Amino acid sequence: MGNRLFALVMRDLSRALGYCRVSTQRQHTEGHGLERYIDRLKQYGLNDEQIHWDIESGASEKRKGYNRVLELVRSRQIDQIIVPCFDRFTRSALGWEVARQELQAFGVELVFLEGGSFDLETPEGLFTSRILAAMSAQVRDKNKYNATQGHRYFQEKRKIYQAIFGFIKDGDSVIPNTKQYRNTNKTHADIARECVSMFIESGELSQTIRRLTQKYGLERVGKYKFEDFPRDVSAFRRWLENPQLCGMICYYPFDSEKRLILESDHEGIISIAQHQQIIQILSTHPCGRRKYITNPLVGLCKCAQCGSTMEKRSSQINGKIYEYLKCPGAYPKPSQPKKCSVRTYFRLEVAIDVAIQALKEKAETIAEQMPVESTEVVLVEVIELQQQIIKLKQLNDPDFHSTIAIKQQKLESLIKASELNVVADASRSQVLRGIAMSEGFWKVVTREELTAIFHELVEEVLCSLVGGTQFFSVRLKI
């Protein structure tokens, strides 16, 4: 014990950081690794600020924690990366080649809690690292293959993966959960039916969850999802949509192309007609799936009372869409406390008009201070892909030619598909200068152009309520 403490004291970790990951949210919430990995990194001597983590596949190139680690490598802020084991860092042979180049270029050492590290300057170290990367990728592919075979087997046998709230597992199927719910005289299945009835009655997801939490409490029962009703709006919606409620099975629920609903032998807790009614309500509900409409003032509108960033909401009346801003502090999620009294829906259209008027009044100043040269606006994904392509080309390895071609196609698609292309070239400054130069500019400007203009020139828009009247105060950057 004394030797271990001495080693911790002598170990210089001032320019080190730790990284770990698990693949799924379930692994995280059910304690299958992440907390254990983080605890081991702390025991090694790292603090919370030095530890980065992800809940995502090791093959993903969009891991936030992982990319943050590489950013710190490039900025020469670290000399060591401590990981529990190799596959917690990456499960991609290609991803390792790209990361390896970064580590070599900036002299960063990859150290394992299990002992040892790579000397990437030697042929042996490179060979060992590539073998481990290939083995990690093989395990990933094997897991994926086994999962696919498992899906097919379950589908052929009409087996059910897991129970949702209102049910418990019974072999390869489920049955209604008849255990007592909390200290009530009702069963879990009874409460599930009550959830459904409340939603059908109100047609509102948030309102239903609030009524349920007021009646049964904010704290969930048990540690597994099937033991209590969801407190989150999106999770509650998914629960309502699940055909297990009416005695059916759904495979590939999150893949619209593969999604498959089959009859099952298990007993439902609501009728098929009730479930169809739920689906009908959700399909027409304002909070349901609908075409996304750009909010030009996204992130800029603040509540004058509590300072919260206002959220956009939409409603459709007689075919016309009305857009509003609301304070999340006054309309919190069902599981969060209320911290603001401004329970008013502010008209987004009026906020936009006030922001435009403020810019018109400053038109002369804007014209004088606006740079003539082009300022390129590039998506983060585009930058990442460009960097990856450059690094792969530098490897000069024929095995990566097909990968480079795929990434180049993806890059072209991203650039073409971007809604901000209109402001991503030299025309951007022309669009912004048009504020001061054209009387009819604001009549023809698109929402995408408005978004770019507001985020270029507007600092914030304060939303306040005085004597029942809505006021918007605009603060410009110029």
Coordinates of C-alpha atoms in Angstrom, one line a residue:
M1 CA 0.0 0.0 0.0
G2 CA 2.8 2.4 0.9
N3 CA 4.6 1.7 -2.4
R4 CA 1.4 2.4 -4.3
L5 CA 0.9 5.8 -2.5
F6 CA 4.5 6.7 -3.2
A7 CA 4.1 5.9 -6.9
L8 CA 1.0 8.2 -7.0
V9 CA 2.9 11.0 -5.4
M10 CA 5.9 10.6 -7.7
R11 CA 3.8 10.3 -10.8
D12 CA 3.6 13.7 -12.7
L13 CA 0.2 13.9 -14.3
S14 CA 0.1 17.7 -14.8
R15 CA 0.2 17.3 -18.6
A16 CA -1.8 14.1 -18.8
L17 CA -5.5 13.3 -19.3
G18 CA -7.7 10.2 -19.2
Y19 CA -10.2 8.9 -21.7
C20 CA -12.8 6.1 -21.5
R21 CA -16.0 5.2 -23.2
V22 CA -18.9 2.8 -23.3
S23 CA -20.9 2.0 -26.5
T24 CA -24.5 2.5 -25.3
Q25 CA -26.6 4.5 -22.8
R26 CA -27.7 1.2 -21.3
Q27 CA -24.1 0.3 -20.5
H28 CA -23.8 3.7 -18.7
T29 CA -27.1 3.7 -16.8
E30 CA -26.9 0.1 -15.7
G31 CA -23.3 0.5 -14.5
H32 CA -21.6 -1.7 -17.0
G33 CA -18.3 0.1 -17.2
L34 CA -18.2 3.9 -17.4
E35 CA -18.3 4.7 -13.7
R36 CA -15.8 1.9 -13.1
Y37 CA -13.4 3.2 -15.7
I38 CA -13.7 6.8 -14.4
D39 CA -13.0 5.6 -10.9
R40 CA -9.9 3.7 -12.0
L41 CA -8.6 6.7 -13.8
K42 CA -9.1 8.8 -10.6
Q43 CA -7.3 6.1 -8.6
Y44 CA -4.4 6.4 -11.1
G45 CA -4.1 10.1 -10.0
L46 CA -6.3 12.1 -12.5
N47 CA -8.9 14.6 -11.4
D48 CA -12.4 15.1 -12.9
E49 CA -11.2 17.9 -15.2
Q50 CA -8.6 15.7 -16.7
I51 CA -11.0 12.8 -17.5
H52 CA -13.0 12.8 -20.8
W53 CA -15.5 10.2 -21.8
D54 CA -18.1 9.2 -24.3
I55 CA -21.2 7.0 -24.5
E56 CA -20.8 6.0 -28.2
S57 CA -19.3 3.4 -30.5
G58 CA -15.5 3.2 -30.5
A59 CA -15.8 3.3 -34.3
S60 CA -17.5 6.7 -34.4
E61 CA -15.5 9.7 -35.6
K62 CA -18.0 12.1 -34.0
R63 CA -17.3 11.3 -30.3
K64 CA -17.2 14.7 -28.5
G65 CA -14.9 13.5 -25.7
Y66 CA -12.5 11.7 -28.1
N67 CA -12.3 14.7 -30.4
R68 CA -11.7 17.0 -27.5
V69 CA -8.8 14.8 -26.5
L70 CA -7.3 15.1 -30.0
E71 CA -7.8 18.9 -29.9
L72 CA -5.7 19.1 -26.7
V73 CA -3.1 16.9 -28.4
R74 CA -2.9 19.3 -31.4
S75 CA -2.7 22.3 -29.0
R76 CA 0.3 20.7 -27.3
Q77 CA -1.3 20.9 -23.9
I78 CA -0.7 17.2 -23.0
D79 CA 2.0 14.6 -23.1
Q80 CA 0.1 11.5 -22.0
I81 CA -3.3 10.0 -22.6
I82 CA -4.3 7.4 -20.0
V83 CA -6.9 4.8 -21.1
P84 CA -8.2 1.6 -19.3
C85 CA -7.4 -0.5 -22.4
F86 CA -7.0 -0.1 -26.1
D87 CA -10.6 -0.8 -27.2
R88 CA -11.8 2.0 -24.8
F89 CA -9.9 4.4 -27.0
T90 CA -10.9 3.2 -30.5
R91 CA -12.4 0.1 -32.3
S92 CA -11.5 1.3 -35.7
A93 CA -8.3 0.4 -37.6
L94 CA -8.6 3.5 -39.8
G95 CA -9.5 5.7 -36.8
W96 CA -6.3 4.4 -35.0
E97 CA -4.1 5.3 -38.0
V98 CA -5.4 8.8 -38.0
A99 CA -5.1 9.2 -34.2
R100 CA -1.7 7.5 -34.2
Q101 CA -0.3 10.2 -36.7
E102 CA -1.6 12.9 -34.3
L103 CA 0.1 11.3 -31.3
Q104 CA 3.4 10.8 -33.1
A105 CA 3.4 14.3 -34.6
F106 CA 2.9 15.9 -31.2
G107 CA 4.9 13.4 -29.1
V108 CA 2.0 12.2 -27.0
E109 CA 2.2 8.8 -25.2
L110 CA -0.8 6.4 -25.0
V111 CA -0.6 4.7 -21.6
F112 CA -2.8 1.8 -20.4
L113 CA -4.0 1.2 -16.8
E114 CA -3.4 -2.4 -17.4
G115 CA 0.2 -1.6 -17.8
G116 CA 2.5 -0.6 -20.6
S117 CA 2.4 1.9 -23.5
F118 CA 3.3 2.1 -27.2
D119 CA 6.6 3.3 -28.5
L120 CA 5.2 4.6 -31.8
E121 CA 8.7 5.5 -33.1
T122 CA 9.7 1.8 -33.4
P123 CA 8.5 -0.7 -36.0
E124 CA 7.6 -3.1 -33.1
G125 CA 5.4 -0.5 -31.4
L126 CA 3.6 0.4 -34.7
F127 CA 3.0 -3.3 -35.4
T128 CA 1.6 -4.0 -32.0
S129 CA -0.7 -1.0 -32.1
R130 CA -2.0 -2.0 -35.5
I131 CA -2.6 -5.6 -34.4
L132 CA -4.6 -4.3 -31.4
A133 CA -6.6 -1.9 -33.6
A134 CA -7.4 -4.8 -36.0
M135 CA -8.4 -7.1 -33.1
S136 CA -10.6 -4.4 -31.6
A137 CA -12.3 -3.8 -35.0
Q138 CA -12.8 -7.6 -35.3
V139 CA -14.5 -7.8 -31.9
R140 CA -16.7 -4.8 -32.9
D141 CA -17.7 -6.6 -36.2
K142 CA -18.3 -9.8 -34.4
N143 CA -20.6 -8.1 -31.9
K144 CA -22.4 -6.5 -34.7
Y145 CA -22.8 -9.8 -36.5
N146 CA -24.0 -11.6 -33.4
A147 CA -26.5 -8.8 -32.8
T148 CA -27.8 -9.1 -36.3
Q149 CA -28.2 -12.8 -36.0
G150 CA -29.9 -12.3 -32.6
H151 CA -32.4 -9.9 -34.2
R152 CA -33.2 -12.5 -36.8
Y153 CA -33.6 -15.3 -34.3
F154 CA -35.8 -13.2 -32.1
Q155 CA -37.9 -12.1 -35.0
E156 CA -38.4 -15.7 -36.3
K157 CA -39.4 -16.9 -32.9
R158 CA -41.5 -13.8 -32.1
K159 CA -39.5 -13.3 -29.0
I160 CA -39.5 -10.0 -27.0
Y161 CA -36.2 -8.4 -26.1
Q162 CA -37.4 -6.5 -23.0
A163 CA -40.4 -5.4 -21.1
I164 CA -41.7 -1.9 -21.1
F165 CA -43.5 -0.2 -18.2
G166 CA -46.7 -2.1 -17.3
F167 CA -45.1 -5.5 -18.1
I168 CA -42.5 -7.9 -16.8
K169 CA -40.4 -10.5 -18.6
D170 CA -41.8 -14.0 -18.7
G171 CA -39.4 -16.3 -20.5
D172 CA -39.1 -15.1 -24.1
S173 CA -42.3 -13.1 -23.7
V174 CA -43.9 -10.6 -21.3
I175 CA -47.0 -10.5 -19.1
P176 CA -48.8 -7.6 -17.4
N177 CA -47.0 -6.5 -14.2
T178 CA -49.5 -7.2 -11.4
K179 CA -47.1 -6.2 -8.6
Q180 CA -48.2 -3.4 -6.3
Y181 CA -47.1 0.1 -7.5
R182 CA -45.5 2.1 -4.7
N183 CA -47.9 2.3 -1.7
T184 CA -51.0 2.4 -3.8
N185 CA -53.7 -0.3 -4.1
K186 CA -52.9 -0.4 -7.9
T187 CA -50.6 -2.6 -10.0
H188 CA -48.0 -1.4 -12.4
A189 CA -50.3 -2.5 -15.2
D190 CA -53.1 -0.3 -13.7
I191 CA -50.9 2.7 -13.6
A192 CA -49.8 2.1 -17.2
R193 CA -53.5 2.1 -18.2
E194 CA -54.0 5.3 -16.3
C195 CA -51.1 6.9 -18.2
V196 CA -52.7 6.0 -21.5
S197 CA -56.2 7.3 -20.3
M198 CA -54.7 10.6 -19.2
F199 CA -52.9 11.1 -22.5
I200 CA -56.0 10.3 -24.6
E201 CA -58.0 12.6 -22.5
S202 CA -55.6 15.6 -22.6
G203 CA -53.7 14.9 -25.9
E204 CA -50.7 16.6 -24.3
L205 CA -47.5 14.8 -23.4
S206 CA -46.1 17.3 -20.9
Q207 CA -49.4 17.9 -19.2
T208 CA -49.9 14.1 -18.8
I209 CA -46.5 13.7 -17.3
R210 CA -47.1 16.6 -14.9
R211 CA -50.3 15.2 -13.7
L212 CA -48.7 11.8 -13.2
T213 CA -45.7 13.2 -11.3
Q214 CA -47.9 15.3 -9.1
K215 CA -49.9 12.3 -8.2
Y216 CA -47.1 9.7 -7.9
G217 CA -44.0 11.7 -7.4
L218 CA -40.9 12.8 -9.4
E219 CA -38.7 10.0 -8.2
R220 CA -38.8 6.8 -10.3
V221 CA -39.5 3.4 -8.9
G222 CA -36.6 0.9 -9.2
K223 CA -33.5 1.2 -11.4
Y224 CA -34.8 -0.4 -14.6
K225 CA -37.0 1.4 -17.2
F226 CA -39.8 -1.2 -17.1
E227 CA -40.4 -0.5 -13.4
D228 CA -41.9 3.0 -13.8
F229 CA -43.4 5.4 -16.3
P230 CA -41.0 7.7 -18.2
R231 CA -40.7 11.3 -16.8
D232 CA -39.1 12.6 -20.0
V233 CA -41.4 13.8 -22.9
S234 CA -39.5 12.0 -25.6
A235 CA -39.2 8.7 -23.6
F236 CA -42.9 8.9 -22.7
R237 CA -43.8 9.3 -26.3
R238 CA -41.7 6.3 -27.3
W239 CA -43.5 4.3 -24.5
L240 CA -46.9 5.3 -25.9
E241 CA -45.9 4.4 -29.4
N242 CA -44.6 0.9 -28.4
P243 CA -47.1 -1.7 -29.7
Q244 CA -46.2 -4.0 -26.8
L245 CA -49.0 -2.1 -25.0
C246 CA -51.7 -3.7 -27.2
G247 CA -50.2 -7.2 -27.5
M248 CA -47.9 -6.7 -30.5
I249 CA -44.1 -6.8 -31.1
C250 CA -42.0 -4.1 -32.7
Y251 CA -38.5 -4.9 -34.2
Y252 CA -36.1 -2.1 -35.3
P253 CA -38.2 0.6 -33.7
F254 CA -35.6 3.4 -34.5
D255 CA -35.1 2.4 -38.1
S256 CA -37.9 3.7 -40.3
E257 CA -36.9 1.4 -43.2
K258 CA -36.6 -1.8 -41.2
R259 CA -39.3 -1.1 -38.6
L260 CA -41.5 -4.2 -38.3
I261 CA -44.7 -4.7 -36.2
L262 CA -45.9 -8.3 -35.7
E263 CA -48.7 -10.0 -33.8
S264 CA -47.7 -11.6 -30.5
D265 CA -49.1 -14.1 -28.1
H266 CA -48.6 -11.9 -25.0
E267 CA -51.5 -10.2 -23.3
G268 CA -51.8 -6.5 -23.9
I269 CA -52.9 -4.0 -21.3
I270 CA -54.8 -1.7 -23.7
S271 CA -56.8 -2.5 -26.9
I272 CA -55.5 -2.1 -30.4
A273 CA -58.2 0.6 -30.9
Q274 CA -56.7 2.6 -28.0
H275 CA -53.2 2.3 -29.4
Q276 CA -54.4 3.4 -32.8
Q277 CA -56.0 6.4 -31.1
I278 CA -52.7 7.2 -29.4
I279 CA -50.8 7.1 -32.7
Q280 CA -53.5 9.3 -34.3
I281 CA -53.2 11.9 -31.5
L282 CA -49.4 11.9 -31.7
S283 CA -49.4 12.3 -35.5
T284 CA -51.4 15.5 -35.3
H285 CA -50.0 16.8 -32.0
P286 CA -47.9 20.0 -32.1
C287 CA -45.1 18.3 -30.2
G288 CA -45.1 15.4 -32.7
R289 CA -43.0 14.8 -35.7
R290 CA -43.3 17.7 -38.1
K291 CA -41.3 19.6 -40.7
Y292 CA -38.6 21.6 -39.1
I293 CA -38.9 25.4 -39.4
T294 CA -35.8 27.5 -38.9
N295 CA -35.8 29.9 -36.0
P296 CA -33.6 32.8 -37.1
L297 CA -33.2 34.0 -33.5
V298 CA -32.3 30.6 -32.1
G299 CA -30.1 31.0 -29.0
L300 CA -30.4 34.8 -29.0
C301 CA -33.7 35.3 -27.2
K302 CA -33.5 35.5 -23.4
C303 CA -36.1 35.8 -20.6
A304 CA -35.6 39.3 -19.1
Q305 CA -36.7 37.9 -15.6
C306 CA -34.6 34.8 -15.2
G307 CA -32.1 35.0 -18.1
S308 CA -33.0 31.6 -19.5
T309 CA -32.7 31.0 -23.3
M310 CA -36.2 31.1 -24.8
E311 CA -37.4 28.0 -26.6
K312 CA -39.5 27.9 -29.8
R313 CA -42.9 26.2 -29.9
S314 CA -45.3 25.9 -32.8
S315 CA -49.0 25.3 -33.2
Q316 CA -51.1 24.7 -36.3
I317 CA -54.6 26.2 -36.5
N318 CA -56.7 25.8 -39.6
G319 CA -53.6 25.0 -41.6
K320 CA -51.6 28.0 -40.5
I321 CA -48.5 27.6 -38.3
Y322 CA -48.1 30.0 -35.4
E323 CA -44.6 30.2 -33.7
Y324 CA -44.0 31.2 -30.2
L325 CA -41.1 31.7 -27.7
K326 CA -41.5 30.4 -24.1
C327 CA -39.3 30.6 -21.0
P328 CA -38.1 27.0 -20.0
G329 CA -37.9 28.3 -16.4
A330 CA -41.6 29.0 -16.4
Y331 CA -42.5 25.9 -18.3
P332 CA -39.9 23.4 -17.0
K333 CA -39.7 19.7 -17.9
P334 CA -41.9 17.5 -15.6
S335 CA -38.9 16.4 -13.6
Q336 CA -37.5 20.0 -13.1
P337 CA -38.6 22.8 -10.7
K338 CA -40.2 26.0 -11.8
K339 CA -37.9 29.0 -11.5
C340 CA -39.6 31.8 -13.4
S341 CA -43.1 33.4 -13.3
V342 CA -43.2 34.7 -16.9
R343 CA -45.7 32.1 -18.2
T344 CA -46.3 33.8 -21.5
Y345 CA -45.9 32.7 -25.1
F346 CA -44.1 35.5 -26.9
R347 CA -44.8 35.8 -30.7
L348 CA -41.6 34.9 -32.6
E349 CA -42.8 36.9 -35.6
V350 CA -42.9 40.1 -33.5
A351 CA -39.4 39.4 -32.1
I352 CA -38.1 39.0 -35.6
D353 CA -39.7 42.2 -36.7
V354 CA -38.2 44.1 -33.7
A355 CA -34.8 42.7 -34.5
I356 CA -35.1 43.8 -38.1
Q357 CA -36.2 47.3 -37.1
A358 CA -33.2 47.6 -34.8
L359 CA -30.9 46.6 -37.7
K360 CA -32.6 49.1 -40.0
E361 CA -31.9 51.9 -37.5
K362 CA -28.2 51.0 -37.4
A363 CA -28.0 50.5 -41.2
E364 CA -25.5 53.3 -41.8
T365 CA -23.2 52.0 -39.0
I366 CA -23.5 48.5 -40.4
A367 CA -22.6 49.7 -43.9
E368 CA -19.5 51.5 -42.6
Q369 CA -18.2 48.6 -40.5
M370 CA -19.0 45.7 -42.7
P371 CA -15.9 44.1 -44.2
V372 CA -15.9 43.8 -48.0
E373 CA -13.8 40.7 -48.1
S374 CA -15.5 37.3 -47.9
T375 CA -15.6 35.4 -44.6
E376 CA -16.2 31.8 -45.2
V377 CA -18.7 29.9 -43.0
V378 CA -17.8 26.2 -42.9
L379 CA -19.7 23.4 -41.2
V380 CA -17.8 21.5 -38.5
E381 CA -18.4 18.2 -40.3
V382 CA -16.9 19.7 -43.5
I383 CA -13.7 20.7 -41.6
E384 CA -13.4 17.3 -40.0
L385 CA -13.9 15.5 -43.2
Q386 CA -11.3 17.7 -45.0
Q387 CA -8.8 17.0 -42.3
Q388 CA -9.4 13.3 -42.4
I389 CA -9.0 13.1 -46.2
I390 CA -5.7 15.1 -45.9
K391 CA -4.3 12.7 -43.3
L392 CA -5.3 9.6 -45.2
K393 CA -3.7 10.9 -48.3
Q394 CA -0.5 11.6 -46.4
L395 CA -0.4 7.9 -45.4
N396 CA 0.0 7.1 -49.1
D397 CA -1.4 3.7 -48.6
P398 CA -3.3 2.1 -51.5
D399 CA -5.6 0.2 -49.0
F400 CA -7.1 3.6 -48.0
H401 CA -8.0 4.8 -51.6
S402 CA -11.5 3.5 -51.5
T403 CA -12.0 5.0 -48.0
I404 CA -10.7 8.4 -49.3
A405 CA -13.2 8.2 -52.2
I406 CA -16.1 7.5 -49.9
K407 CA -15.2 10.4 -47.6
Q408 CA -14.7 12.8 -50.6
Q409 CA -18.2 11.8 -51.8
K410 CA -19.6 12.5 -48.3
L411 CA -17.8 15.8 -48.3
E412 CA -19.3 16.9 -51.6
S413 CA -22.8 15.8 -50.4
L414 CA -22.4 17.8 -47.1
I415 CA -21.4 21.0 -49.0
K416 CA -24.3 20.7 -51.5
A417 CA -26.9 19.8 -48.9
S418 CA -26.0 22.6 -46.5
E419 CA -28.8 25.1 -46.0
L420 CA -26.2 27.8 -45.3
N421 CA -24.5 27.6 -48.8
V422 CA -26.1 30.9 -49.6
V423 CA -23.8 32.6 -47.0
A424 CA -20.8 30.3 -47.3
D425 CA -19.0 32.2 -50.0
A426 CA -18.2 35.7 -51.2
S427 CA -21.9 36.6 -51.5
R428 CA -22.2 36.5 -47.7
S429 CA -20.8 40.0 -47.2
Q430 CA -23.0 41.2 -50.1
V431 CA -26.1 39.9 -48.3
L432 CA -25.1 41.6 -45.0
R433 CA -24.3 44.9 -46.8
G434 CA -27.7 44.7 -48.4
I435 CA -29.2 45.6 -45.0
A436 CA -28.1 49.2 -45.6
M437 CA -28.3 49.3 -49.4
S438 CA -31.7 47.9 -50.4
E439 CA -35.1 49.1 -49.3
G440 CA -36.8 45.8 -50.4
F441 CA -34.1 43.5 -48.9
W442 CA -36.2 42.5 -45.8
K443 CA -39.2 41.5 -48.0
V444 CA -37.3 38.9 -49.9
V445 CA -34.7 37.6 -47.4
T446 CA -35.0 33.9 -46.6
R447 CA -35.0 32.4 -43.1
E448 CA -31.6 30.9 -43.6
E449 CA -30.2 34.3 -44.6
L450 CA -32.0 35.9 -41.5
T451 CA -30.3 33.3 -39.3
A452 CA -26.9 34.2 -40.6
I453 CA -27.5 37.9 -40.4
F454 CA -28.9 37.9 -36.8
H455 CA -26.1 35.7 -35.5
E456 CA -23.6 38.0 -37.2
L457 CA -25.0 41.3 -35.8
V458 CA -27.4 40.6 -32.9
E459 CA -26.0 40.0 -29.3
E460 CA -29.3 39.2 -27.7
V461 CA -33.1 39.8 -27.6
L462 CA -34.6 40.3 -24.2
C463 CA -38.3 39.2 -23.9
S464 CA -40.2 40.9 -21.1
L465 CA -43.8 41.3 -19.9
V466 CA -44.9 44.7 -18.6
G467 CA -48.6 45.1 -17.6
G468 CA -49.6 42.2 -19.7
T469 CA -47.8 43.7 -22.8
Q470 CA -45.0 41.9 -24.5
F471 CA -41.7 43.8 -25.1
F472 CA -38.6 42.9 -27.0
S473 CA -35.3 44.7 -26.4
V474 CA -32.6 44.2 -29.0
R475 CA -28.8 44.6 -28.2
L476 CA -26.6 44.6 -31.3
K477 CA -22.9 43.6 -31.6
I478 CA -22.2 46.8 -33.6

